[in-house]
Structure formats: C-alpha cells, structure tokens
PDB file of C-alpha atoms in Angstrom:
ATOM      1  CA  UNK A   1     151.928 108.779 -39.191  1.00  0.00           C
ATOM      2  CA  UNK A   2     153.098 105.759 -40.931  1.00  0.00           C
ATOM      3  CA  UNK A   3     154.326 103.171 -38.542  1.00  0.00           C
ATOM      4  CA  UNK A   4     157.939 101.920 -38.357  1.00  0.00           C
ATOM      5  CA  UNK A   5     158.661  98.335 -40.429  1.00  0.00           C
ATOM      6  CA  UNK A   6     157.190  95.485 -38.914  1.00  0.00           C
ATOM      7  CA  UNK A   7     155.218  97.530 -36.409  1.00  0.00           C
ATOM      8  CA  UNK A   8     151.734  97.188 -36.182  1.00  0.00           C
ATOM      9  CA  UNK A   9     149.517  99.852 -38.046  1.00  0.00           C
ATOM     10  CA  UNK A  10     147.151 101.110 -35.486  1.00  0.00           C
ATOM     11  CA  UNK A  11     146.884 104.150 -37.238  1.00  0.00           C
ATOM     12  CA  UNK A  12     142.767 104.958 -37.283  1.00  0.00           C
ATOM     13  CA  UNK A  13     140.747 104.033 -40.404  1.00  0.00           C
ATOM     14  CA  UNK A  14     137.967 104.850 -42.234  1.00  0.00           C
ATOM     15  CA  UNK A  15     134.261 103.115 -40.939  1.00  0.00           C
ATOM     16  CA  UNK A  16     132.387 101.674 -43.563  1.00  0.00           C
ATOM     17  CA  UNK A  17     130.597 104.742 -45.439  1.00  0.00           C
ATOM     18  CA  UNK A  18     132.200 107.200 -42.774  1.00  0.00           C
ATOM     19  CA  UNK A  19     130.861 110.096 -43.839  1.00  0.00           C
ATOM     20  CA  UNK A  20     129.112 110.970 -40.581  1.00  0.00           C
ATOM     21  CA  UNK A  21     126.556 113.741 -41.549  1.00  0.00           C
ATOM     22  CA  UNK A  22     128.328 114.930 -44.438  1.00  0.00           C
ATOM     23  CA  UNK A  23     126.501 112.483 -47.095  1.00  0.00           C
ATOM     24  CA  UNK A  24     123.195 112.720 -47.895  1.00  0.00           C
ATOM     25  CA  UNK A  25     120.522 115.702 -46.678  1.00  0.00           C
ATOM     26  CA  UNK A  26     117.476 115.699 -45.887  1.00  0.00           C
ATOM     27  CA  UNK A  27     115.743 119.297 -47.764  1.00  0.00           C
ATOM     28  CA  UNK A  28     112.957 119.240 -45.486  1.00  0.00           C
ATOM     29  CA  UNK A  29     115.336 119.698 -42.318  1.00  0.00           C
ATOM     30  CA  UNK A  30     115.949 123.037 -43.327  1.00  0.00           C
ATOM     31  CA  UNK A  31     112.728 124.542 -42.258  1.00  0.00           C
ATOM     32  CA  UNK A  32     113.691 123.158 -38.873  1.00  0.00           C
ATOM     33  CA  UNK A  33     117.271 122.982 -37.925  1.00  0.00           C
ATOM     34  CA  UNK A  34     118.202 120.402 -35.530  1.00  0.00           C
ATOM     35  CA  UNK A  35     120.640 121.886 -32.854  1.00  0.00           C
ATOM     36  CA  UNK A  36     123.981 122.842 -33.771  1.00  0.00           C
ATOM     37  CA  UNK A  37     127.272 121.187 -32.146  1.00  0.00           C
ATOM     38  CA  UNK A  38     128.723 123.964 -29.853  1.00  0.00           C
ATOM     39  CA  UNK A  39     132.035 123.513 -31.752  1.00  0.00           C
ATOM     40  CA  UNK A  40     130.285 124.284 -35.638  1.00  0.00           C
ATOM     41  CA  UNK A  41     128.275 127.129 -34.246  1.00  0.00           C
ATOM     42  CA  UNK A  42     131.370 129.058 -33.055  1.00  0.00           C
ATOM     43  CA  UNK A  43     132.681 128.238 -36.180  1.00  0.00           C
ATOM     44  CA  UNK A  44     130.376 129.979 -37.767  1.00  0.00           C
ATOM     45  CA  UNK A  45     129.972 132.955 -35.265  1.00  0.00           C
ATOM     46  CA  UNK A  46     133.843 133.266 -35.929  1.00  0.00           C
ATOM     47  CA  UNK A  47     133.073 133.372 -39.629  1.00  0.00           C
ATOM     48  CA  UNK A  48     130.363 136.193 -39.563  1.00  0.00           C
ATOM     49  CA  UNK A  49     132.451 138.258 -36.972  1.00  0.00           C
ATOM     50  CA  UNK A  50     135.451 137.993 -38.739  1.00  0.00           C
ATOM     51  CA  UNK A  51     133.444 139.288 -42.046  1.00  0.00           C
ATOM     52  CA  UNK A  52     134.612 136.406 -43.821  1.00  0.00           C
ATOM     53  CA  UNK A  53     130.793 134.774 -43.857  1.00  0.00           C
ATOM     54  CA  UNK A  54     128.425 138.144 -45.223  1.00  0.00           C
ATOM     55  CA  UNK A  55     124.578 138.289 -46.504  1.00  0.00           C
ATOM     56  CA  UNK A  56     123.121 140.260 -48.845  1.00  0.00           C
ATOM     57  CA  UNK A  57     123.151 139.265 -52.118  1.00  0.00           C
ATOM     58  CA  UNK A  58     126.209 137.939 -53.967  1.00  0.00           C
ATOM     59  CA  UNK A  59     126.868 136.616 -57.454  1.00  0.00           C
ATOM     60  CA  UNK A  60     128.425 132.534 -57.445  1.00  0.00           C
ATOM     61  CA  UNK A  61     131.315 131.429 -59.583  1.00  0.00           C
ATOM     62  CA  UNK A  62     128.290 129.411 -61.203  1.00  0.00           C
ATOM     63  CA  UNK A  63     126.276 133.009 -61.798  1.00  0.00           C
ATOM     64  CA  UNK A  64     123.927 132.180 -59.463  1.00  0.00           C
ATOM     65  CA  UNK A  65     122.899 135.036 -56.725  1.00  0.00           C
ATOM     66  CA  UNK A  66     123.148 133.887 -53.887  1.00  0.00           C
ATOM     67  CA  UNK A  67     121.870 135.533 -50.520  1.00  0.00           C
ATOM     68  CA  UNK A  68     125.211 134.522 -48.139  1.00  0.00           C
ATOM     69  CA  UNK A  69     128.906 134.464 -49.445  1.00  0.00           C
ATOM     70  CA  UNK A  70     132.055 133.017 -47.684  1.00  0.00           C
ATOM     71  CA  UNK A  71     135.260 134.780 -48.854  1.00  0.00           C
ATOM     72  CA  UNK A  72     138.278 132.499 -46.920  1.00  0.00           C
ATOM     73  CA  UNK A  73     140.528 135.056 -48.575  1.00  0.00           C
ATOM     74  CA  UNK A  74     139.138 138.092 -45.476  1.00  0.00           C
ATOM     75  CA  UNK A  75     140.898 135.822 -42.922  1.00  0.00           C
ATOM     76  CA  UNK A  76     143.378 138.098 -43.563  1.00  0.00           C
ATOM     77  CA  UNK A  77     144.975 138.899 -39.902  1.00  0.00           C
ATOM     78  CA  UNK A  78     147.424 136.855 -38.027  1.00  0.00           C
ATOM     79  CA  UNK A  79     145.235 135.953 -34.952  1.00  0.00           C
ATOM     80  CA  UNK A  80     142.266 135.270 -37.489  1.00  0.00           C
ATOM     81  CA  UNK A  81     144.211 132.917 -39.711  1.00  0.00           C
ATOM     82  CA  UNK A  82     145.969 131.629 -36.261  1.00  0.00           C
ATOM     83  CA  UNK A  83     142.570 130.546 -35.029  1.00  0.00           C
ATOM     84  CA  UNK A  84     141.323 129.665 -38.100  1.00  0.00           C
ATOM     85  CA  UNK A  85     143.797 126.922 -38.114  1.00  0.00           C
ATOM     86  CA  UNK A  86     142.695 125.910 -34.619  1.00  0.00           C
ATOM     87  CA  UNK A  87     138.941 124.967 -35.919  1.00  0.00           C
ATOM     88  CA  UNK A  88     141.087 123.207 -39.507  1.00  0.00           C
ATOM     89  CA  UNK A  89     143.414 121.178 -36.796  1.00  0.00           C
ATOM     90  CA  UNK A  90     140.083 120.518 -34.375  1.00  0.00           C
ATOM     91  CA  UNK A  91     138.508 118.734 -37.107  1.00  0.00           C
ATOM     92  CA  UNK A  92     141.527 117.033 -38.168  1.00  0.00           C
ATOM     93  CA  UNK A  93     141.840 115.703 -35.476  1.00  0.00           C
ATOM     94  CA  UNK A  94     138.323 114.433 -34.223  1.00  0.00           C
ATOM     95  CA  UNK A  95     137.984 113.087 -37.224  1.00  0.00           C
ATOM     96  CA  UNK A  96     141.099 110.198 -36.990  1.00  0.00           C
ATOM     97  CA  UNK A  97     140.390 109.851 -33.933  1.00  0.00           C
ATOM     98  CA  UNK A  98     137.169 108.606 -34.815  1.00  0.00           C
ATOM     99  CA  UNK A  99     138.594 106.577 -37.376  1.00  0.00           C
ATOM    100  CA  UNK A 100     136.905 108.523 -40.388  1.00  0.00           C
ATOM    101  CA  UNK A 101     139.801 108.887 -42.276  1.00  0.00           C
ATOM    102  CA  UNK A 102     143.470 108.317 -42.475  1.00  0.00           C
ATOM    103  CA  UNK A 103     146.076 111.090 -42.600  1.00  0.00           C
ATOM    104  CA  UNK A 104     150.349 110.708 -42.957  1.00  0.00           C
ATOM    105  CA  UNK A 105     150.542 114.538 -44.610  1.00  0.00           C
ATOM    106  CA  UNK A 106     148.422 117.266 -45.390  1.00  0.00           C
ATOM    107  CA  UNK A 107     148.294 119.439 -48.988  1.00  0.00           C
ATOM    108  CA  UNK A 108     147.343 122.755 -49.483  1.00  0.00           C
ATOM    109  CA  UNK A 109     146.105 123.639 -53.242  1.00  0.00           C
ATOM    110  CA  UNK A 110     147.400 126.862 -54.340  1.00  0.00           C
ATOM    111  CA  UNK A 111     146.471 129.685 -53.863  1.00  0.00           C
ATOM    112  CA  UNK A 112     144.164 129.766 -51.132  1.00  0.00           C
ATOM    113  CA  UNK A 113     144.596 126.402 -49.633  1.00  0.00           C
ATOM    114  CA  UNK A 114     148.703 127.648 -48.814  1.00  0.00           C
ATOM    115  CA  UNK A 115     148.267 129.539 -45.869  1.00  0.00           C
ATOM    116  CA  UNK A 116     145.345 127.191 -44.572  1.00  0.00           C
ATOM    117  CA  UNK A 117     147.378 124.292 -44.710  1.00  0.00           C
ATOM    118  CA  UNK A 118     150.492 125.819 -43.011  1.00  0.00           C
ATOM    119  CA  UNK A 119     147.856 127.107 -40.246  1.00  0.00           C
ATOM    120  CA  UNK A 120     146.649 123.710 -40.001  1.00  0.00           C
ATOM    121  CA  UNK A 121     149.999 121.989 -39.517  1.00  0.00           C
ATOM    122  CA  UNK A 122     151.120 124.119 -37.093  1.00  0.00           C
ATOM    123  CA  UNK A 123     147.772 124.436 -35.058  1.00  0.00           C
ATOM    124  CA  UNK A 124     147.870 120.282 -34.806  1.00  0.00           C
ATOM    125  CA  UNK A 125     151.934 120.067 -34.162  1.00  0.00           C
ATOM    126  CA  UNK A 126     150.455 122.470 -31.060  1.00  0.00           C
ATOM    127  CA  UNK A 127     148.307 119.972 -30.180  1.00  0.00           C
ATOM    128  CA  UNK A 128     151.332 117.331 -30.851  1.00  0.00           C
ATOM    129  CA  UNK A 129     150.446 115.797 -33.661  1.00  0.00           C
ATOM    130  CA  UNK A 130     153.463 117.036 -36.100  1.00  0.00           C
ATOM    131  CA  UNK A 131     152.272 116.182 -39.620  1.00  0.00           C
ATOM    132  CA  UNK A 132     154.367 117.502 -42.425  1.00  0.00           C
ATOM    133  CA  UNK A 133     152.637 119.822 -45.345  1.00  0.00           C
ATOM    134  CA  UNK A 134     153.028 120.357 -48.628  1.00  0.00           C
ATOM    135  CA  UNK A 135     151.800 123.411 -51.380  1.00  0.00           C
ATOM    136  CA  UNK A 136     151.794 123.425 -54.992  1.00  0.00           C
ATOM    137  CA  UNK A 137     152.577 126.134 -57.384  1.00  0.00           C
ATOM    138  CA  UNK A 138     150.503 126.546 -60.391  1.00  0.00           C
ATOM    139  CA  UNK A 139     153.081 126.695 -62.916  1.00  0.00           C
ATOM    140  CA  UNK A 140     156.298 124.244 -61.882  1.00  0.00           C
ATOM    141  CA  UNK A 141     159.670 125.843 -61.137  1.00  0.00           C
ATOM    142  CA  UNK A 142     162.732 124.950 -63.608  1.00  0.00           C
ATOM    143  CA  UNK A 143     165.430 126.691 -61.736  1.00  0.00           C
ATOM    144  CA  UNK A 144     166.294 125.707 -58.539  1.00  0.00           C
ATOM    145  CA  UNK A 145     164.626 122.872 -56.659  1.00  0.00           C
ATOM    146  CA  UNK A 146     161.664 122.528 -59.968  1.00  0.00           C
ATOM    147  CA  UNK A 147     158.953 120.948 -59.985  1.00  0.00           C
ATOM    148  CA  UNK A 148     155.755 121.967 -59.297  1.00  0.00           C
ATOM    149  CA  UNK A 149     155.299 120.735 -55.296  1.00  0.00           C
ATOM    150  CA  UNK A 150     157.128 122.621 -52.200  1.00  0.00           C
ATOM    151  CA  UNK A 151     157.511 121.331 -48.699  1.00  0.00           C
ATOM    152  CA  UNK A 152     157.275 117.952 -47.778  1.00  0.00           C
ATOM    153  CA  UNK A 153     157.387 114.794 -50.413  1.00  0.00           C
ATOM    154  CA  UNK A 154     153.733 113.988 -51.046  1.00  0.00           C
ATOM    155  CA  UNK A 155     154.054 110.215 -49.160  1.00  0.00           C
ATOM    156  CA  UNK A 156     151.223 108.455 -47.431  1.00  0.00           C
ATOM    157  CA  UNK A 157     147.695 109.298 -47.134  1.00  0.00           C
ATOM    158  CA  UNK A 158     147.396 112.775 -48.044  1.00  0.00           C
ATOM    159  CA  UNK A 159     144.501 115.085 -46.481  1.00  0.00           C
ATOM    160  CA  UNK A 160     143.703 118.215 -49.078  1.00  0.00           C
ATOM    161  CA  UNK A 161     142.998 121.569 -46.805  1.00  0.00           C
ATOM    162  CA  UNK A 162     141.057 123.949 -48.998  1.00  0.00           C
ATOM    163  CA  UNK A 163     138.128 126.601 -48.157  1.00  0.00           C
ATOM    164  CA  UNK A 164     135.386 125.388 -49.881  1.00  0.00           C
ATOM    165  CA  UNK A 165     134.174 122.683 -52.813  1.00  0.00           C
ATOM    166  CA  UNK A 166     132.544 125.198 -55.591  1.00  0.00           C
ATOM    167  CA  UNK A 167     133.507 122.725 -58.887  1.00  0.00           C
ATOM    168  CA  UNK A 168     135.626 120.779 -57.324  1.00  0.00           C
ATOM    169  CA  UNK A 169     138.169 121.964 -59.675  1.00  0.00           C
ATOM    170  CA  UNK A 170     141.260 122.170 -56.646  1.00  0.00           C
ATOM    171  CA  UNK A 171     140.038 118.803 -55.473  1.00  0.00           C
ATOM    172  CA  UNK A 172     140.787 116.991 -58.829  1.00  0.00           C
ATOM    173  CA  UNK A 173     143.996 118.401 -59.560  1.00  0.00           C
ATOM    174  CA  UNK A 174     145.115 117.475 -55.759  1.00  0.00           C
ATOM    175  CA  UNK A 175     144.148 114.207 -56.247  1.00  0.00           C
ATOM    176  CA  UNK A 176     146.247 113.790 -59.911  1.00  0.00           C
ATOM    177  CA  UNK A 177     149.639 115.669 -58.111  1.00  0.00           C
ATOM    178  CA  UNK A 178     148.758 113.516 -55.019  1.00  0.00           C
ATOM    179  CA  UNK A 179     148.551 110.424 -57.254  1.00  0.00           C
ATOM    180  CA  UNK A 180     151.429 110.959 -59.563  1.00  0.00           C
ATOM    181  CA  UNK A 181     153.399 111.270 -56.983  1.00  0.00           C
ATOM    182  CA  UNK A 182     152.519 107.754 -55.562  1.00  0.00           C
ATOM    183  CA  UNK A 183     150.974 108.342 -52.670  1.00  0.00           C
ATOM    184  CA  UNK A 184     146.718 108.357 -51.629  1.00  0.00           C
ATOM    185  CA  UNK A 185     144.303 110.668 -51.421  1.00  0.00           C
ATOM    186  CA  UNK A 186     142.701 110.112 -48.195  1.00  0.00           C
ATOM    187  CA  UNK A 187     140.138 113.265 -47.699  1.00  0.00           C
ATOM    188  CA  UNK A 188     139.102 116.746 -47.994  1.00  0.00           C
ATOM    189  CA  UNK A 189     139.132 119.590 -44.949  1.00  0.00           C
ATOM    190  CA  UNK A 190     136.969 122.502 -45.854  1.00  0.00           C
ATOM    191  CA  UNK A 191     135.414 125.344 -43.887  1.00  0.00           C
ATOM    192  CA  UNK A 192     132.297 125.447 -45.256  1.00  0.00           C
ATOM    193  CA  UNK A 193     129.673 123.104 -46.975  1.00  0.00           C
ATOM    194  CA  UNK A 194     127.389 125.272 -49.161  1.00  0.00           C
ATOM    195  CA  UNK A 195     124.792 122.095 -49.785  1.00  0.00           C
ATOM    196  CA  UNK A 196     124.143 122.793 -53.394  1.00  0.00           C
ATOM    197  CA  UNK A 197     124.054 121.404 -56.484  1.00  0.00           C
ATOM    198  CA  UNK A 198     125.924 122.220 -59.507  1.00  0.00           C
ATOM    199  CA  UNK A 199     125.057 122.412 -63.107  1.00  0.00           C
ATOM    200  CA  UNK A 200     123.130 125.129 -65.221  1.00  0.00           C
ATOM    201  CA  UNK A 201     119.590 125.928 -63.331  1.00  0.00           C
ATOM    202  CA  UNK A 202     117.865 123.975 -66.363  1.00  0.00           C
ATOM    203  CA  UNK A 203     120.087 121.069 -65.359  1.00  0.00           C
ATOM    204  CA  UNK A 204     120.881 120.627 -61.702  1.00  0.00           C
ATOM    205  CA  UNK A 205     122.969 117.511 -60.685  1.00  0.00           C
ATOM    206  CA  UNK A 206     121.273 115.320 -58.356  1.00  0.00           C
ATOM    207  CA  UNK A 207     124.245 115.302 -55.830  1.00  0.00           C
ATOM    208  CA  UNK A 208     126.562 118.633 -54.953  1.00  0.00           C
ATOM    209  CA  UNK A 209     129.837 118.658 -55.149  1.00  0.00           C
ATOM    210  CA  UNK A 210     131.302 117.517 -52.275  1.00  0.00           C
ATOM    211  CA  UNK A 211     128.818 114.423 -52.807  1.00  0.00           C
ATOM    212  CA  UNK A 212     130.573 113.967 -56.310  1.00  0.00           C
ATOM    213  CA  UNK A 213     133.771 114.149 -54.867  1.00  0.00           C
ATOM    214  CA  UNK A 214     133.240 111.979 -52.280  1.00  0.00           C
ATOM    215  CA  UNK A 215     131.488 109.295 -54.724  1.00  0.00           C
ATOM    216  CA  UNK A 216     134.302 109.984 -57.456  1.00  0.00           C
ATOM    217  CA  UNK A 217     136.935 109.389 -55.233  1.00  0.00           C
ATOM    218  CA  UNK A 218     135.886 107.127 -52.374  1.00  0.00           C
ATOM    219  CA  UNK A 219     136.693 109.856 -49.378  1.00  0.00           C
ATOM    220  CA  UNK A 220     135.373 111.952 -47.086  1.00  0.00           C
ATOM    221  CA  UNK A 221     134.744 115.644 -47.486  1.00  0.00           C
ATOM    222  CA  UNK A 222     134.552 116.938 -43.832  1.00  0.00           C
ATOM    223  CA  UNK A 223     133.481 120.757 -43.357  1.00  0.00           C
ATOM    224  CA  UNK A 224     133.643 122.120 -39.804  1.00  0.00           C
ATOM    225  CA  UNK A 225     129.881 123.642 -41.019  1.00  0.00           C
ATOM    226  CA  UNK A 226     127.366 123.426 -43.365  1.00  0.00           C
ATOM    227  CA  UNK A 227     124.151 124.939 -45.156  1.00  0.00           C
ATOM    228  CA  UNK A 228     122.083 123.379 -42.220  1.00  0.00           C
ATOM    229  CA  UNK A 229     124.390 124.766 -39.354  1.00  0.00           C
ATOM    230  CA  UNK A 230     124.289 128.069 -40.842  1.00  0.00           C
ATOM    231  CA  UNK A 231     120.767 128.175 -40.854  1.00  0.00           C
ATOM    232  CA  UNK A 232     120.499 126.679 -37.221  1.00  0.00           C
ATOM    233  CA  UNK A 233     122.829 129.472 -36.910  1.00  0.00           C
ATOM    234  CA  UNK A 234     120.615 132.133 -37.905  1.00  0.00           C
ATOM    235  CA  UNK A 235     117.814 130.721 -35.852  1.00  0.00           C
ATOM    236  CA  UNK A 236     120.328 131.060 -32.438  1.00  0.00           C
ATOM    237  CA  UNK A 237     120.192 133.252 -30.005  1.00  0.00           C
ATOM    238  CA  UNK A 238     123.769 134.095 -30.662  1.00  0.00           C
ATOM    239  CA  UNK A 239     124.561 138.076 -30.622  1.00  0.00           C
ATOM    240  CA  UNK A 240     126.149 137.802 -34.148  1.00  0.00           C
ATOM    241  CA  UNK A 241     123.144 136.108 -35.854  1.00  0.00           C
ATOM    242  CA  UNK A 242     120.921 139.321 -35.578  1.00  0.00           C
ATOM    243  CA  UNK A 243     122.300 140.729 -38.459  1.00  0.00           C
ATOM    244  CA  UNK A 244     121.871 137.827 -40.678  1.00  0.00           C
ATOM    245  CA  UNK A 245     118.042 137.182 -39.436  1.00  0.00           C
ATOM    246  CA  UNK A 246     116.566 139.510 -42.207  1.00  0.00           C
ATOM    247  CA  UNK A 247     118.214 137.185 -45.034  1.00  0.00           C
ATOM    248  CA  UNK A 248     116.646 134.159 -43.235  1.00  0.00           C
ATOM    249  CA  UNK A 249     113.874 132.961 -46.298  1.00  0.00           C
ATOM    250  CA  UNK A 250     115.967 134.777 -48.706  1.00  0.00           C
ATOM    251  CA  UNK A 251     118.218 131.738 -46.752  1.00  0.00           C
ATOM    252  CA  UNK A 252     116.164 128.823 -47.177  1.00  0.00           C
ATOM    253  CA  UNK A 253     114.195 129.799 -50.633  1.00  0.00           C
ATOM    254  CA  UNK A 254     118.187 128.974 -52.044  1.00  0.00           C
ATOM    255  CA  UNK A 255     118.311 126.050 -50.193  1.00  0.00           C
ATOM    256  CA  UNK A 256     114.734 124.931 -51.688  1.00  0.00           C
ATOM    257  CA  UNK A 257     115.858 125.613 -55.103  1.00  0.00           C
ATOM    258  CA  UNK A 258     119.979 124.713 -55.567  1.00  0.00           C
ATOM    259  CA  UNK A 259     120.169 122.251 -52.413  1.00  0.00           C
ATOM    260  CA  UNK A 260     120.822 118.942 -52.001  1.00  0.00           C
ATOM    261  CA  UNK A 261     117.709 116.133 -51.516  1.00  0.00           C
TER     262      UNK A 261
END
C-alpha cells in the first residue's frame, strides 16, 4: 500500500532482473524435469482435477494443435473459483514479500480476468492484506458513472490478474488504461505459463510472450506453473497425473518445436 506523507516507503521492491525462474529456459530441461515446488504441483493437480487443465489434442488461438489445453473459463464453481483465488493471492503474496515486485491495486482485464481478480482480492484481504481492485468493460459506459473502468481508481502500482499470456493482447491494453490513468504497471499474475513462442511456424519469435512482455514493459510475469512444472507433473507420482501420462512425448515433441530456448 502506498505509505502515508512523509513516511518511509518500506513497501518491497523489485531485485535487479527479478524474474526468479520465469525468464529464460533452458529446452534441454524438459527431457528431465527438475522437482516441482509442492505449492506449483498442487496447482496443477487442482487444474487437471478441476478439468480446467485437459490433454488430447486441442487447436491454439495461433492454429497450432496442441496436445494440453487450459480453459480458466471451467473454474466455473464457487469453491473452485474460491480456491483458485487462494493459489492467485499465494503468489501475490510471496512474491512482495520477496521483493519481486511492487503492488498498491490489482486489475482484472475483462472478461476473464473479472472474476479472477475479485477472487484474488478477497483471498489476500483473508490473509489481511486488503488491496483494492479494479475491472474494465470493453466498451465504456455513457450513462451513469461512464467510463470504461469499475471499482477502485487505477492509483499506484497496478498488478494485472489474467489466466494466461497467449498474444499478450489483455496485457497491452492493461498497461495503456493503467497508464492513462496515471498510475504504473507493476506486473502480471497468471495461472499458467505455456513456454512457447509466438509467430507463424515459418517464423517463430525467439522469446514467448510473457518474455516479450516482460522485456517490452520492464515487469515481471509470475505464473503459479509452467510448461516445465507440468511436465514434472506428468512425471509424478501424483494420482491425477495417470491420465495425462499417455500424452507425455506428444508433451515434450511441442515443447521441442514451439518452446522457448
């Protein structure tokens, strides 16, 4: 929160490049997983047992098919999305106190990123940290209150809550609402990191885009999982990976050809 007027600011801060292990990826780790964090592997066991995180084979937003799909959208129950924003609010939270990033308020783009935000605020005001949320609509209001943001005043450094970075489409039009309305875009919380890069399969990026998001802006994308931990994942001897062993290689053959170096 911002600190009264002539108080210090002891509010936690960003480390030099404090990305933790959300920056660059090593390809050749896939084949061998390093072990998961207990908190990112029930993450993910949420995910698949919620049916939100499914394998077979699924068509991309970029037309690719890919062999694992992660639909936010099935968290579609009050206790899911209740503890849904428990693992948002988690991370949150680690992550200032580590110092990775700074965070007065926290946006939600529309549509999906509404109810994840408002799950987030009030699974962190549980854990007494109260920080106050905002939405935005995608076409602005002229009757009424107008305008295009509801909730809070976008003030501060502003975290974006959001499911996952496909385009990074969301992401960009946060940041230009967060800056026109003065205030800072501080970071990104998503659920998932897919690890891939974007661009036509004749012309791949180098980076994906949560790594041109992060290098556009200056800020942290933090996932509470990635590509890596889902594969680690499958690899577990976790009840709920069993059905997701027979799409292992199908796995890591679209990690070998769309993921990140």
């Amino acid at each position: 929160m911002v600190p009264p007027h002539g108080a210090p600011d002891r509010r936690p801060r960003r480390g030099a490049g404090g990305l933790d292990r959300f920056g660059g990826h090593n390809r050749g780790a896939l084949r061998q997983p390093p072990p998961m964090e207990p908190q990112r592997q029930q993450f993910i066991e949420f995910a698949v047992t919620s049916g939100v995180l499914r394998f077979g084979q699924f068509k991309t937003k970029a037309g690719r098919l890919s062999p694992y799909f992660f639909n936010a959208g099935l968290f579609d129950r009050g206790a899911r999305l209740a503890a849904l924003g428990r693992f948002y609010a988690q991370a949150l939270l680690a992550a200032l106190q580590a110092g990775r990033l700074r965070c007065d308020m926290l946006f939600g783009p529309a549509y999906k990123g509404i109810p994840l935000v408002a799950a987030t605020a009030i699974a962190a005001a549980d854990r007494g940290v109260d920080l106050p949320f905002a939405f935005n609509r995608k076409e602005a209001k002229d009757h009424g209150e107008g305008g295009s943001i509801v909730g809070a005043p976008l003030a501060g450094d502003v975290v974006i809550v959001d499911d996952v970075v496909s385009a990074g489409t969301s992401v960009r039009e946060s940041v230009e609402l967060i800056r026109a309305a003065g205030a800072r875009p501080a970071g990104v919380l998503i659920a998932l990191d897919r690890m891939e890069r974007a661009g036509a399969d004749d012309a791949l990026s180098a980076r994906s885009a949560v790594q041109e998001i992060e290098a556009m802006y200056g800020m942290p994308v933090l996932a509470m999982a990635d590509l890596t931990d889902l594969l680690a994942f499958v690899d577990s001897t976790a009840a709920a990976a069993a059905g997701a062993a027979p799409y292992r290689s199908a796995i890591a053959a679209y990690r070998e050809r769309y993921g990140v170096a």
